[in-house]
Amino acid sequence: MTASVRIGLLGMGNVGGALVELLQEQHSDIAALTGLDLAITRIAVRDASKPRGELYGAELTDNVAAVIDADDVDLVVELVGGVDLARDWVARSLQAGKSVVTGNKALLAAHGRELMDLAGEHNVELLFEASVAGGIPLMRALQKSLRGEPIERVMGIVNGTTNYMLSKMTEDGADYAEVLAEAQALGYAEADPTADVEGHDAQAKAAIIASVAFGASVTDADVPVQGISGVTAEDIANAARLGYVIKLLAVVERSGDEVAARVHPTMVPTSHPLATVRGSFNAVFIEGGAVGDLMLYGRGAGGRPTASAVLGDVIEAATSVSHGTVRRLPPMADARLRAPEAAMSAFYLDLSVEDRPGVLAEVAGVFGANGVSIRSMEQQGLGAEASIAFITHEATERDMAATLEKLNALPSVNRVGAQYRVIGG
Ligand code: NDP
Ligand code: HSE
């Protein structure tokens, strides 16, 4: 016996359009596998007069509220994006007793806790698998398979545009401006690439990962962020010489009973699985106390990969609708966030120094006096061209900032150059 579940779709752009097609293609298999007869009955868009693909019987409108409130809509899929309007629409749907599936990372990073609580109050579900790393089933892995896992750290390449750009810089020796123009021409980077290249997209995803992995309410504003616009071809070549690639990582970790989350370009050893993630692919590397290391890899964006994640959520929510049950997650606790200056990393630091006796001892003394232990160092060039690349053991941001301040003031240091956090080793 099949159970009919009717869907109201908000947004029919890249992802919404792909969802309409994928559901049509998969309809009979889904019915055979799950007993669900899924139908999109209504679709809301901004401009209903625009030419579109096949609607397969759905009614198209520019009236979002009418879709949410319709009697022939059992669950709502939000694929518009943005924060304020989407927040109102998702809240209205939940208050009407309709579960919501969304791929909207900006919304969840800003208002996830409030909306999860609202879903709980109204005994419905809010599912958001597509919001982080597109087609990779990360949310479900964290919420279900790894529920009992003492997760220590999650490190993700969660932005395809910047990974594409860094991969091109690494593989072709191209510079930043060149690969940005190429990423825009290929449609990876938007005309205004700020959200991707300055790390804000990854910042929102880091906040969602922190909330889901550690059950603590973390917003994007809690996540310190540095993007890739300062990464140069020279930095990439220097990293390669030392056996590293530079990746933009969202790093979320437990530190005692605190959670720390941040986004920054990071030097990753070439032997680390994350170093092998090329082009616009995403990957999330999880370090668990019991399971050990694991990595999820795949397409983090694009209509069909993202629609695949949305459809998985739709089936889950529709199953609950048809059974009259909901999967309730416990309410999120307040996060005890580690102060950014207390976060620990190993660092890479490139210094231009005078090439004369005693300089190395002076410089090393500054590291030592500020509690930063040097793991390796290598001098390049001679005389006025001399530079020393240091890699430290783990140190706090606070101690490293103090070290940099003192090094900047040292007469024998001509220039404090590139600085990167470093993982593995
Ligand atoms: P698009 O810009 O391609 O599509 C947005 C859709 O929303 C369009 O159909 C548009 O209507 C509609 N829309 C915009 N404003 C309104 C409004 N005020 N009222 C009603 N409808 C409106 O976005 P995407 O499909 O790329 O992204 C959708 C969501 O999925 C976003 O939250 C995004 O972050 C998320 N996501 C996207 C990924 C991707 O690869 N694209 C990957 C992971 C998540 P119209 O067609 O008339 O313009
Ligand atoms: N702009 C994002 C990326 C896709 O480049 O990965 C949507 O999250």
XYZ file of C-alpha atoms in Angstrom, residues 77-294:
218
model
C 10.858 22.285 0.855
C 12.636 25.646 1.078
C 15.159 26.170 -1.739
C 15.110 29.938 -2.128
C 18.013 30.983 0.108
C 18.586 34.205 2.062
C 17.870 34.700 5.724
C 14.992 36.957 6.745
C 12.209 35.916 4.372
C 13.295 32.279 4.569
C 13.137 32.456 8.363
C 9.537 33.698 8.208
C 8.543 31.035 5.685
C 10.164 28.172 7.566
C 8.669 29.355 10.868
C 5.220 29.709 9.269
C 5.441 26.176 7.859
C 6.513 24.655 11.182
C 3.785 26.564 13.050
C 1.275 25.168 10.556
C 2.378 21.663 11.586
C 4.319 21.028 8.349
C 7.811 19.563 8.381
C 10.438 21.502 6.430
C 13.398 20.403 4.329
C 15.907 23.127 3.477
C 19.384 23.520 1.991
C 19.767 27.022 3.370
C 23.067 27.217 5.305
C 22.817 30.964 5.886
C 19.433 30.536 7.562
C 20.535 27.618 9.739
C 23.807 29.211 10.765
C 21.954 32.312 11.947
C 18.676 30.862 13.307
C 19.112 27.085 13.475
C 18.458 26.735 17.168
C 15.316 28.865 17.175
C 13.906 26.933 14.211
C 14.829 23.517 15.646
C 13.084 24.499 18.873
C 10.043 25.619 16.917
C 9.968 22.312 15.051
C 10.090 20.515 18.412
C 7.239 22.616 19.830
C 5.041 21.806 16.841
C 6.007 18.172 16.712
C 7.357 18.348 13.170
C 10.784 17.955 11.566
C 13.351 20.368 10.192
C 15.875 18.575 7.976
C 18.853 20.235 6.293
C 21.204 17.603 4.854
C 21.970 19.748 1.772
C 23.038 22.768 3.791
C 26.598 21.519 4.377
C 28.693 19.907 1.650
C 25.777 19.557 -0.804
C 25.429 15.929 -1.869
C 27.607 14.456 0.893
C 25.443 12.762 3.557
C 27.216 14.476 6.432
C 24.342 15.665 8.618
C 22.777 12.223 8.725
C 26.159 10.634 9.487
C 26.689 13.034 12.394
C 23.103 12.879 13.673
C 22.658 9.120 13.360
C 25.601 6.867 12.546
C 28.059 8.797 14.731
C 25.597 9.644 17.530
C 27.486 7.505 20.026
C 30.911 8.508 18.787
C 33.211 10.629 20.944
C 33.975 12.998 18.061
C 37.144 14.931 18.672
C 37.491 16.989 15.532
C 35.780 17.601 12.204
C 37.776 19.236 9.411
C 36.036 20.043 6.188
C 36.756 21.275 2.722
C 33.209 22.574 2.492
C 33.481 25.195 -0.233
C 33.924 23.941 -3.782
C 34.738 27.302 -5.351
C 37.749 27.956 -3.161
C 38.935 24.358 -3.390
C 38.765 24.646 -7.161
C 40.793 27.863 -7.029
C 43.426 26.526 -4.625
C 43.738 23.307 -6.654
C 44.350 25.311 -9.838
C 46.913 27.476 -8.062
C 48.650 24.319 -6.793
C 48.565 22.370 -10.033
C 49.163 25.143 -12.581
C 51.194 27.600 -10.485
C 48.512 30.162 -11.412
C 47.986 33.252 -9.296
C 44.868 34.168 -7.339
C 43.394 36.755 -9.748
C 43.807 34.404 -12.707
C 42.020 31.450 -11.050
C 39.271 33.669 -9.664
C 38.490 34.902 -13.193
C 38.494 31.282 -14.404
C 36.210 30.134 -11.558
C 33.794 32.934 -12.450
C 33.858 32.020 -16.144
C 33.057 28.388 -15.238
C 30.162 29.478 -13.016
C 31.739 28.211 -9.765
C 32.309 31.680 -8.337
C 29.529 34.269 -8.327
C 29.981 37.723 -9.903
C 30.443 38.853 -6.286
C 32.676 36.045 -4.992
C 33.006 37.459 -1.463
C 30.972 34.800 0.344
C 33.159 32.038 -1.070
C 36.637 33.588 -1.189
C 36.407 35.401 2.142
C 35.247 32.177 3.806
C 31.710 33.240 4.844
C 30.065 30.276 3.124
C 32.435 27.904 4.966
C 31.877 29.879 8.182
C 28.122 29.188 8.066
C 28.809 25.511 7.387
C 31.297 25.336 10.282
C 28.601 26.703 12.615
C 26.114 24.051 11.447
C 28.693 21.262 11.821
C 29.517 22.477 15.343
C 25.841 22.497 16.307
C 25.108 19.069 14.855
C 28.321 17.305 15.900
C 28.350 18.655 19.459
C 24.657 19.471 20.121
C 25.555 23.026 21.086
C 24.100 26.141 19.562
C 26.817 27.812 17.490
C 26.053 30.631 15.042
C 28.169 31.881 12.168
C 29.025 34.985 14.212
C 30.792 32.672 16.708
C 33.209 31.356 14.061
C 36.438 33.311 13.367
C 37.052 33.358 9.638
C 39.877 34.031 7.210
C 39.391 33.457 3.488
C 41.790 32.729 0.640
C 42.139 36.182 -0.922
C 45.566 36.606 0.730
C 46.955 33.273 -0.530
C 49.676 33.790 -3.155
C 51.277 31.515 -5.741
C 54.515 31.945 -3.760
C 52.860 30.678 -0.537
C 51.592 27.640 -2.398
C 55.033 26.932 -3.879
C 56.679 27.325 -0.449
C 54.116 24.975 1.115
C 54.738 22.421 -1.656
C 58.500 22.550 -1.068
C 57.879 21.608 2.572
C 55.451 18.792 1.673
C 52.118 20.601 2.164
C 49.171 21.840 0.144
C 47.074 24.843 1.176
C 43.347 24.144 1.697
C 40.549 26.288 3.084
C 39.377 24.266 6.084
C 36.441 24.582 8.429
C 37.809 23.150 11.672
C 35.448 22.235 14.500
C 36.783 20.541 17.602
C 36.031 19.677 21.157
C 38.496 21.099 23.656
C 37.605 19.658 27.052
C 34.005 20.742 27.548
C 34.335 23.601 25.076
C 33.730 23.726 21.339
C 36.030 25.626 19.003
C 35.177 26.377 15.377
C 37.123 28.387 12.822
C 37.776 28.730 9.109
C 41.174 29.489 7.621
C 43.546 28.552 4.845
C 45.550 25.678 6.262
C 48.711 23.824 5.317
C 47.785 20.153 5.001
C 50.535 17.501 4.608
C 50.427 15.968 1.122
C 50.047 12.549 2.795
C 46.775 13.579 4.502
C 43.528 12.394 2.816
C 42.224 15.987 2.650
C 45.236 16.942 0.507
C 43.959 14.649 -2.260
C 40.640 16.494 -2.607
C 40.960 18.389 -5.881
C 38.855 20.724 -7.952
C 35.363 21.662 -6.785
C 34.947 18.508 -4.663
C 34.243 18.702 -0.934
C 35.367 16.337 1.818
C 34.879 16.131 5.538
C 37.438 14.372 7.713
C 36.212 13.225 11.108
C 38.489 12.181 13.973
C 36.579 10.005 16.415
C 37.727 8.512 19.685
C 36.282 5.096 18.809
C 35.890 4.966 15.042
C 39.265 6.604 14.402
C 39.643 8.635 11.224
C 37.035 8.678 8.518
